[in-house]
PDB file of C-alpha atoms and ligand atoms in Angstrom:
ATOM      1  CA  UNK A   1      -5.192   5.404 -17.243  1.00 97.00           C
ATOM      2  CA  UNK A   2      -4.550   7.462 -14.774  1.00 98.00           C
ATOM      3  CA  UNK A   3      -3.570   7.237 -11.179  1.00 98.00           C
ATOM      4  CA  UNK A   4      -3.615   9.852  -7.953  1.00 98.00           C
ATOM      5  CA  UNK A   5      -1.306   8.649  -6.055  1.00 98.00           C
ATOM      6  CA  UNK A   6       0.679   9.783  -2.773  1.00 97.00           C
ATOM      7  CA  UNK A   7       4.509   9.314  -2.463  1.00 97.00           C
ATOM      8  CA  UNK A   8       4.907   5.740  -0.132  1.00 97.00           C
ATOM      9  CA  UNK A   9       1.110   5.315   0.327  1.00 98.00           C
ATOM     10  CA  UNK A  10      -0.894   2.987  -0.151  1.00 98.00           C
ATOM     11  CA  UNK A  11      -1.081   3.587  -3.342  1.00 98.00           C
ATOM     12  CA  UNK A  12       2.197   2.528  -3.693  1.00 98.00           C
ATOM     13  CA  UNK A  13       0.299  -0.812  -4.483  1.00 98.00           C
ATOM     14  CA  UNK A  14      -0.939   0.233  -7.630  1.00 98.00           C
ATOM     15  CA  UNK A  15       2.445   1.728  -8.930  1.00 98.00           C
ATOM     16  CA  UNK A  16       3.444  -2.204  -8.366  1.00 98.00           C
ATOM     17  CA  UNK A  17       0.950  -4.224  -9.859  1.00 98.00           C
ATOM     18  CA  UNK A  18       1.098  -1.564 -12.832  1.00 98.00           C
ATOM     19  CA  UNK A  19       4.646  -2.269 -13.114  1.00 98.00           C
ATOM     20  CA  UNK A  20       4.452  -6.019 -12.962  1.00 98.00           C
ATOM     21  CA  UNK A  21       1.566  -5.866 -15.265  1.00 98.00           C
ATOM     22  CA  UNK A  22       2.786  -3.599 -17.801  1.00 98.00           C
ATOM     23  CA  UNK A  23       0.207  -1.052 -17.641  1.00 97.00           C
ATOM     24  CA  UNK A  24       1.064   2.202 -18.565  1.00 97.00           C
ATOM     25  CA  UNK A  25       0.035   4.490 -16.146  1.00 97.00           C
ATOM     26  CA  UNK A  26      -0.081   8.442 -16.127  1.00 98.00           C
ATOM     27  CA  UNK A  27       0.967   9.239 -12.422  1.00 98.00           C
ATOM     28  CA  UNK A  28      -0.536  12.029 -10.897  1.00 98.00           C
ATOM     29  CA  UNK A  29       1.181  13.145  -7.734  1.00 97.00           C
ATOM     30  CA  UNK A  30      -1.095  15.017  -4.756  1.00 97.00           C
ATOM     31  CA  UNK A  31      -0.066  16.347  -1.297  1.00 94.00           C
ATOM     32  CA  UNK A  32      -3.020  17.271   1.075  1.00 90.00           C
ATOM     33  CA  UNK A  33      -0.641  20.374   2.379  1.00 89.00           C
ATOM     34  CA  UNK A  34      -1.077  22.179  -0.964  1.00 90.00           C
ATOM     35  CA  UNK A  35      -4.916  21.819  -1.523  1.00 86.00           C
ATOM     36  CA  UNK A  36      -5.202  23.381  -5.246  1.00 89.00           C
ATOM     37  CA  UNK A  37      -3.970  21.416  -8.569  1.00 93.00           C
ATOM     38  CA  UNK A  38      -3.736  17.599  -8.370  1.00 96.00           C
ATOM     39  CA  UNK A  39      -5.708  17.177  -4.796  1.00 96.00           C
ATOM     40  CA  UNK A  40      -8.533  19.377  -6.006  1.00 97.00           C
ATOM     41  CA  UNK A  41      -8.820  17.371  -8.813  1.00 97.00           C
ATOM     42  CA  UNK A  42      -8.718  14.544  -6.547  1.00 98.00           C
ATOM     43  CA  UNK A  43     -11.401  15.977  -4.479  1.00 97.00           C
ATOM     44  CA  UNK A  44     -13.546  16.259  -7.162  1.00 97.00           C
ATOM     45  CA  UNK A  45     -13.767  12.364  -8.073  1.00 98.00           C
ATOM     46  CA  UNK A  46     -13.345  11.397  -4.607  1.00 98.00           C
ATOM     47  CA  UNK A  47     -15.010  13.070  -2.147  1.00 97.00           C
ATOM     48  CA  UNK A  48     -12.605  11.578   0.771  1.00 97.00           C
ATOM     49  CA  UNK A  49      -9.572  12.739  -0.951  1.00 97.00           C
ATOM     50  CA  UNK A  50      -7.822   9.774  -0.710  1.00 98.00           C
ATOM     51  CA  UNK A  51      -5.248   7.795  -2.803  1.00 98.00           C
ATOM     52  CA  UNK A  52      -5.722   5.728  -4.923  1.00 98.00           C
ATOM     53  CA  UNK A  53      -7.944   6.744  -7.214  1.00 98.00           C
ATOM     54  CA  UNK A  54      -7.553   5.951 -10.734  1.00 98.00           C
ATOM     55  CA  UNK A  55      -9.278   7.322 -13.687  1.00 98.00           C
ATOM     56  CA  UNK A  56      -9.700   4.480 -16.362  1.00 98.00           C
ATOM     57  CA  UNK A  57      -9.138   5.103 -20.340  1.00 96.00           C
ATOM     58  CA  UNK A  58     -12.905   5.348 -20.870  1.00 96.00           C
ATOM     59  CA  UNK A  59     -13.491   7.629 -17.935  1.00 97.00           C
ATOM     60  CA  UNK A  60     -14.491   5.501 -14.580  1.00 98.00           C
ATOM     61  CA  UNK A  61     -13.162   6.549 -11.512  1.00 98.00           C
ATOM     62  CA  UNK A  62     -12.349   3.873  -9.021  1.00 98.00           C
ATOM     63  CA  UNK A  63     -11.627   4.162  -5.734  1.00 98.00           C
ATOM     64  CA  UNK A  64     -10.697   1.596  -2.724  1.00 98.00           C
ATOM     65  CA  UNK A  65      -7.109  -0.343  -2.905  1.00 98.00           C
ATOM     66  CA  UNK A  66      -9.273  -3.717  -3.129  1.00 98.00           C
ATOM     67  CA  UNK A  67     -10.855  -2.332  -6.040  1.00 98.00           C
ATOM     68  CA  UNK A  68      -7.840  -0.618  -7.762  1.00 98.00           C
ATOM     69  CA  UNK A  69      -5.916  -3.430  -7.459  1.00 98.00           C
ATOM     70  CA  UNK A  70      -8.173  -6.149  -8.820  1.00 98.00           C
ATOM     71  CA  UNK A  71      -8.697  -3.726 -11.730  1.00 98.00           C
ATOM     72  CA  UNK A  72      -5.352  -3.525 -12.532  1.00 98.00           C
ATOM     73  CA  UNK A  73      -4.285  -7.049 -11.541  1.00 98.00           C
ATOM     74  CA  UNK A  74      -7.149  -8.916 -13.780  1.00 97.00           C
ATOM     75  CA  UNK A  75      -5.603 -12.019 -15.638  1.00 94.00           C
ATOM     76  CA  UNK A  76      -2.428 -12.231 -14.488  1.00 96.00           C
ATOM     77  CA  UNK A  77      -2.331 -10.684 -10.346  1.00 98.00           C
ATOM     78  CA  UNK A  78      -5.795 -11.689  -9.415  1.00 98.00           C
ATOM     79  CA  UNK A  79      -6.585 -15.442  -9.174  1.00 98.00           C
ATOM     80  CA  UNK A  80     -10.138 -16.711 -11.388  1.00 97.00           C
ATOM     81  CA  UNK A  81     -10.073 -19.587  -9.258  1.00 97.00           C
ATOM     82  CA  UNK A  82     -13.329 -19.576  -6.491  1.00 98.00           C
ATOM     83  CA  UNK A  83     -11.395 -20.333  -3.608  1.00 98.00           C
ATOM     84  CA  UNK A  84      -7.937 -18.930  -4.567  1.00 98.00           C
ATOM     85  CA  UNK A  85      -9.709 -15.603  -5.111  1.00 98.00           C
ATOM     86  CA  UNK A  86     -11.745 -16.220  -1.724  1.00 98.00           C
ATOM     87  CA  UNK A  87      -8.368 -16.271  -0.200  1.00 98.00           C
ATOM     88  CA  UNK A  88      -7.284 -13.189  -1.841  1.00 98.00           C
ATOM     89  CA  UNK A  89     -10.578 -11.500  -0.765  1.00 98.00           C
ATOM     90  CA  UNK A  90      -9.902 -12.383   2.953  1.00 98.00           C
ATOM     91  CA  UNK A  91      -6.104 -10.931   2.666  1.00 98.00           C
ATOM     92  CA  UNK A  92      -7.228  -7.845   0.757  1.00 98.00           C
ATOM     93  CA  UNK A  93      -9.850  -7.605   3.774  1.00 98.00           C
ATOM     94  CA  UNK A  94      -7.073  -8.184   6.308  1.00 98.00           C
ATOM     95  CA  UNK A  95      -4.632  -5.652   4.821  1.00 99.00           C
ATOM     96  CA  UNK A  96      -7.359  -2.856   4.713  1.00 98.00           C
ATOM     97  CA  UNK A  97      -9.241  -3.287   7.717  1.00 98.00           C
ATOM     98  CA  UNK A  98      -7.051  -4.835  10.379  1.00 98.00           C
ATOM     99  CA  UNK A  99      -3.914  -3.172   9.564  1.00 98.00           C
ATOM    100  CA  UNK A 100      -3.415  -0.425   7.516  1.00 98.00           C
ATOM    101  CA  UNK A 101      -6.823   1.351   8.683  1.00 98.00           C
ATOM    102  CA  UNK A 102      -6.790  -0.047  12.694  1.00 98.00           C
ATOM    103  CA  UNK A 103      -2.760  -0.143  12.851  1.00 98.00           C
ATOM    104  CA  UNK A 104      -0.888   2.263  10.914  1.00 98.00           C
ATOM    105  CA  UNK A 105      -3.157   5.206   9.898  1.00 97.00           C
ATOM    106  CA  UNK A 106      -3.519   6.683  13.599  1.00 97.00           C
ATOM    107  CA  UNK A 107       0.205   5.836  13.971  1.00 97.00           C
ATOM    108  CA  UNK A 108       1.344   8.007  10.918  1.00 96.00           C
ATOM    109  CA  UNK A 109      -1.482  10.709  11.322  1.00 95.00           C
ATOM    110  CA  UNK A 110       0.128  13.956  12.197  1.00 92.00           C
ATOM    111  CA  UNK A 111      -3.585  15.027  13.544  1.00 93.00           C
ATOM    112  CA  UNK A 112      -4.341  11.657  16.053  1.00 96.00           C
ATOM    113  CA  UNK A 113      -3.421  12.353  19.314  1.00 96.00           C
ATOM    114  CA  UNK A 114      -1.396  10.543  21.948  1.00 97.00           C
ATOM    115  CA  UNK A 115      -4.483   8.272  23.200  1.00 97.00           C
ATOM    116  CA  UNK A 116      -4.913   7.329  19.726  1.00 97.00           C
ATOM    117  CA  UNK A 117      -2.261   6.552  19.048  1.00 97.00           C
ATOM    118  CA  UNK A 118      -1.559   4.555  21.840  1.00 98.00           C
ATOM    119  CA  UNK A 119      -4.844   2.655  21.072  1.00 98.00           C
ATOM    120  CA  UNK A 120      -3.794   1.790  17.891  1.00 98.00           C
ATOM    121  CA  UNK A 121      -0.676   0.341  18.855  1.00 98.00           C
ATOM    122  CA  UNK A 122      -2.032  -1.888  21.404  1.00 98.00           C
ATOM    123  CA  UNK A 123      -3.890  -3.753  18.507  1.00 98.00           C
ATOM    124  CA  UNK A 124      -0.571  -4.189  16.817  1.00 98.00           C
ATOM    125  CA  UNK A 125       0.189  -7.220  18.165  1.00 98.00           C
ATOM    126  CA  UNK A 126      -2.135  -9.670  18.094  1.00 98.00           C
ATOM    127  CA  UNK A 127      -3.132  -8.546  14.037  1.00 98.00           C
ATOM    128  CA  UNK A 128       0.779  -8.711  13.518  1.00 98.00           C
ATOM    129  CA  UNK A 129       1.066 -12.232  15.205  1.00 98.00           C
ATOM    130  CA  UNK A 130      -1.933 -13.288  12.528  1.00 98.00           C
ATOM    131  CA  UNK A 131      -0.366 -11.667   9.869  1.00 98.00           C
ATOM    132  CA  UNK A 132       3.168 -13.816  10.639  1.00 98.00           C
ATOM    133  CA  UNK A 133       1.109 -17.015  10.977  1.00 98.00           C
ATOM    134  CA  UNK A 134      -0.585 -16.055   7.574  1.00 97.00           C
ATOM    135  CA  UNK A 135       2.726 -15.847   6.001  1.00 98.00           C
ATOM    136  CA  UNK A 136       4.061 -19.110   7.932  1.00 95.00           C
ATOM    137  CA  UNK A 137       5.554 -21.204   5.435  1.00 95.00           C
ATOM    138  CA  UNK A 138       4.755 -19.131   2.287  1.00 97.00           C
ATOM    139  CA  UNK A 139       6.438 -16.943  -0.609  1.00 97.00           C
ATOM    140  CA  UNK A 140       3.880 -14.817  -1.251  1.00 98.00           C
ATOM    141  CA  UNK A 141       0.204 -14.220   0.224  1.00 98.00           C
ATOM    142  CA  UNK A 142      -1.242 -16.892  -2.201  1.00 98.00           C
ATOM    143  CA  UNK A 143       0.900 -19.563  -4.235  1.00 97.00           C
ATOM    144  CA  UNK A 144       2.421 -16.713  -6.271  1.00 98.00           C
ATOM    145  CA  UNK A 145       2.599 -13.114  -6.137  1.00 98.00           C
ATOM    146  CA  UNK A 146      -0.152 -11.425  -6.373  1.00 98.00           C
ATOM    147  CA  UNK A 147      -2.211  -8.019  -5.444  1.00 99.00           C
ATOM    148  CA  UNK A 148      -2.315  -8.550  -1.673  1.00 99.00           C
ATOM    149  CA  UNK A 149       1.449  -8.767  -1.989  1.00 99.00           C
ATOM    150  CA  UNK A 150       2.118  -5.173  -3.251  1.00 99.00           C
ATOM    151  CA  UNK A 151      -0.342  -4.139  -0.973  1.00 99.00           C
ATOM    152  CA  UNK A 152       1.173  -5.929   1.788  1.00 98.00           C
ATOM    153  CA  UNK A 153       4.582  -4.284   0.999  1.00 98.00           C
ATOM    154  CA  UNK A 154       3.377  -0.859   0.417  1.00 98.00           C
ATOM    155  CA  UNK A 155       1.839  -1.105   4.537  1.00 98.00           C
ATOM    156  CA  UNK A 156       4.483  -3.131   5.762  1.00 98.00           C
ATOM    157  CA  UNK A 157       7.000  -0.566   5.003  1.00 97.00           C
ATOM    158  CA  UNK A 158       5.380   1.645   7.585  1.00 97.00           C
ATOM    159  CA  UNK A 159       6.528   0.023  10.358  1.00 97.00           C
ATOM    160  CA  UNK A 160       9.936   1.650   9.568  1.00 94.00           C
ATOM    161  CA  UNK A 161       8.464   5.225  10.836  1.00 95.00           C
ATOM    162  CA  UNK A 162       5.869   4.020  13.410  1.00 97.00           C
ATOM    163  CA  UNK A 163       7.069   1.384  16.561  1.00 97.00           C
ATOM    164  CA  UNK A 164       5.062  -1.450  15.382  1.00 98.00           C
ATOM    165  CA  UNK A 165       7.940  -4.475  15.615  1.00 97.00           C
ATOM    166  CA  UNK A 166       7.766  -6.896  12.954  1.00 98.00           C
ATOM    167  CA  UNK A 167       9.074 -10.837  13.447  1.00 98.00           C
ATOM    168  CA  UNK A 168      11.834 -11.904  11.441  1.00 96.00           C
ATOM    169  CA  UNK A 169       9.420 -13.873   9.194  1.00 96.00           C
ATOM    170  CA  UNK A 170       7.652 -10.984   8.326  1.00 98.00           C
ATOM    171  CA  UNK A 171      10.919  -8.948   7.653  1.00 97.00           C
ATOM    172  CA  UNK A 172      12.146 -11.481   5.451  1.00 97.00           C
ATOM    173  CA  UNK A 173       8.937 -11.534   3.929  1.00 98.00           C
ATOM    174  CA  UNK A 174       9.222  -7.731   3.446  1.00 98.00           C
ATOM    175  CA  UNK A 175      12.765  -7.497   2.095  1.00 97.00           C
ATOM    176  CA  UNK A 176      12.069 -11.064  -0.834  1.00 97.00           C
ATOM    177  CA  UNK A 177       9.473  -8.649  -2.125  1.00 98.00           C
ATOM    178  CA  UNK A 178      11.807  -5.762  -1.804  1.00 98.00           C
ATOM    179  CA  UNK A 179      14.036  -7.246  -4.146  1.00 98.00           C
ATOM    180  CA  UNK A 180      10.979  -8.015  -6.697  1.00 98.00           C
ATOM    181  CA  UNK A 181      11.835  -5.490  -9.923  1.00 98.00           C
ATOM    182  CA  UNK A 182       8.788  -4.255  -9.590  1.00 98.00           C
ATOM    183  CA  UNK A 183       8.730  -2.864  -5.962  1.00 98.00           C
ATOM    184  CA  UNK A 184      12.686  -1.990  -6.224  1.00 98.00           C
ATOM    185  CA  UNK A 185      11.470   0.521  -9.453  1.00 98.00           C
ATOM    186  CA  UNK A 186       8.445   2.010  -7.365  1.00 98.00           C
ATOM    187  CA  UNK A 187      10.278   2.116  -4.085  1.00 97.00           C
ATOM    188  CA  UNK A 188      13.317   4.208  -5.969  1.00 97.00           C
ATOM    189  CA  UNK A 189      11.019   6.431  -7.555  1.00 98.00           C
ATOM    190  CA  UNK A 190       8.878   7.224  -5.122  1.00 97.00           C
ATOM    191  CA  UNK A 191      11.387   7.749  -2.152  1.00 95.00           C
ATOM    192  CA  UNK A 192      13.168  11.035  -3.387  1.00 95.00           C
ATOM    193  CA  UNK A 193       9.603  12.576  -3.713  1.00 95.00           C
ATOM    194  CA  UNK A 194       8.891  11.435  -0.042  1.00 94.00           C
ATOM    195  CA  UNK A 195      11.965  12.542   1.006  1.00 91.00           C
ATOM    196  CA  UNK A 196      11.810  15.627  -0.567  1.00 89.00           C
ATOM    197  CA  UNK A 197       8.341  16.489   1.526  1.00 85.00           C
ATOM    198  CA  UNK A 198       9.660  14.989   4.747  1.00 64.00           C
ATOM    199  CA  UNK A 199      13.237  15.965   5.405  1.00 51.00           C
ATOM    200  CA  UNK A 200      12.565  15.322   9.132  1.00 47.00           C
ATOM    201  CA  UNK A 201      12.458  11.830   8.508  1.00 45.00           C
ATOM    202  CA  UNK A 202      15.958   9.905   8.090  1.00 44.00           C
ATOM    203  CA  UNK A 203      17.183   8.911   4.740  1.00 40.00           C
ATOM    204  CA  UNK A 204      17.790   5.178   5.744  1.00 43.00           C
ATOM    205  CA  UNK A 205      13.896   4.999   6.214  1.00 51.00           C
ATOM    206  CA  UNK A 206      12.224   2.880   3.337  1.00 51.00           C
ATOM    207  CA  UNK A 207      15.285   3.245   1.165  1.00 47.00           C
ATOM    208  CA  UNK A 208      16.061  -0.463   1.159  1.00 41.00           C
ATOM    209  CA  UNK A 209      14.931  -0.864  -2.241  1.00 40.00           C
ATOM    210  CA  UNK A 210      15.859   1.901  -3.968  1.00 37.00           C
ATOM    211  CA  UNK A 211      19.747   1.196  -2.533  1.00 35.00           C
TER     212      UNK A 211
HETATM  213  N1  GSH B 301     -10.324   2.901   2.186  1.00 50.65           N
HETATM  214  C1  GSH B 301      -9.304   3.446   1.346  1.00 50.65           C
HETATM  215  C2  GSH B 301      -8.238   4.088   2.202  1.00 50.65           C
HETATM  216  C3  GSH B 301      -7.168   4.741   1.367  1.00 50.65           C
HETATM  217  C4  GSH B 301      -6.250   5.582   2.249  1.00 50.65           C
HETATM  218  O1  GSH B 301      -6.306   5.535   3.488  1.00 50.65           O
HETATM  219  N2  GSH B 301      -5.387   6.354   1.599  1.00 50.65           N
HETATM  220  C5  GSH B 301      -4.520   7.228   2.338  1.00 50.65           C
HETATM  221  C6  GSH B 301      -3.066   7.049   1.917  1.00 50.65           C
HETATM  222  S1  GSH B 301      -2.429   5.475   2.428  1.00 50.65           S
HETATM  223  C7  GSH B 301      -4.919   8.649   2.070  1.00 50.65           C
HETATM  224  O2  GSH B 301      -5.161   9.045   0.956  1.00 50.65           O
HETATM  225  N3  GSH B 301      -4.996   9.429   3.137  1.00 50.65           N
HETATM  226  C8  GSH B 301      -5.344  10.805   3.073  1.00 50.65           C
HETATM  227  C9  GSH B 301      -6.578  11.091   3.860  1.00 50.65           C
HETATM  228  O3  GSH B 301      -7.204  10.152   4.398  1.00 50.65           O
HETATM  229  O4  GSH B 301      -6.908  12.268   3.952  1.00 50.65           O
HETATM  230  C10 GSH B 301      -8.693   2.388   0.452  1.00 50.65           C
HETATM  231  O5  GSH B 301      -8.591   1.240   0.869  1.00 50.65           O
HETATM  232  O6  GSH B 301      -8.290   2.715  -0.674  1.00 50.65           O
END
């Protein structure tokens, strides 16, 4: 299979779940700033352009974390249980909509402006109090780790280059899955290839797993 996938995106998730799942993936890197090779490609099977998008063995193309992740989580990261998976649904929901897409993007889009941005981080807090009292007395999203975790990580790990302030909960929260094999190996090989796009950005940002 193969995956598009941007250096610390969102599509970090998928990197994840592939590791802690075993799949063997064939990575395919894009950056929107040089618009030919890999993102033309990833124009053509997506019209928005956007990570991830993974190309199965038999030739579907899938788009949408939600969807990429349950495909690649199926059996062992993706609960078959009714109301466990319910529960999933409604994190995978809350991840998308509430934070990554209302939160972070305008935060960490060189083109929003100002106002935007400033809108965006006046819904921080009340979504990032929810989020805390989600995680309120729990390991993981669900009993055990699962796909809303590694998407969780890959957006919580924003916060380090945008001003939304995280609770200690959710810190802690953010550095147990830090330490998870899995997200340590993505995290270390993803970084230099950030870094190496953004050198404006300092070198202590995100690197706590790949240290
Ligand atoms: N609705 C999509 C959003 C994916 C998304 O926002 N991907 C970002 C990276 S985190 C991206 O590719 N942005 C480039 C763009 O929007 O042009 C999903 O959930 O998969």
């Amino acid at each position: 299979m193969k995956l598009y996938f941007s250096p610390l995106a969102c599509s970090l998730a998928s990197r994840i779940v592939a590791y802690e799942t075993g799949t063997p993936l064939q990575l395919v890197e894009v950056d929107s700033d040089r618009p030919d090779g890999a993102y033309a490609e990833l124009r053509a099977i997506n019209p928005l352009a956007q990570v991830p998008a993974l190309v199965t063995d038999d030739g579907r193309v899938i788009t949408e974390n939600a969807a990429v992740l349950q495909y690649l989580g199926d059996g062992t990261l993706v609960p078959t249980d009714r109301n466990e998976r319910t529960k999933l649904h409604e994190w995978l929901s809350f991840i998308s909509t509430e934070l990554h897409k209302t939160v972070y993007v305008p935060l960490l889009d060189k083109h929003a402006n100002e106002g935007a941005k400033a809108y965006a981080l006046s819904k921080a807090p009340v979504r990032i109090a929810a989020l805390a009292s989600r995680l309120d007395g729990r390991s993981y999203a669900l009993d055990s780790f699962s796909v809303a975790d590694a998407y969780l990580v890959a957006v919580l790990n924003w916060s380090t280059v945008t001003p939304v302030e995280l609770p200690p909960a959710v810190v802690a929260y953010r550095t147990r899955m830090h330490e998870r094999p899995s997200v340590r190996r993505a995290m270390a090989e993803e970084y230099p290839l950030y870094a190496g796009r953004k050198p404006a950005i300092p070198q202590r940002t995100f690197q706590s797993a790949g240290s």
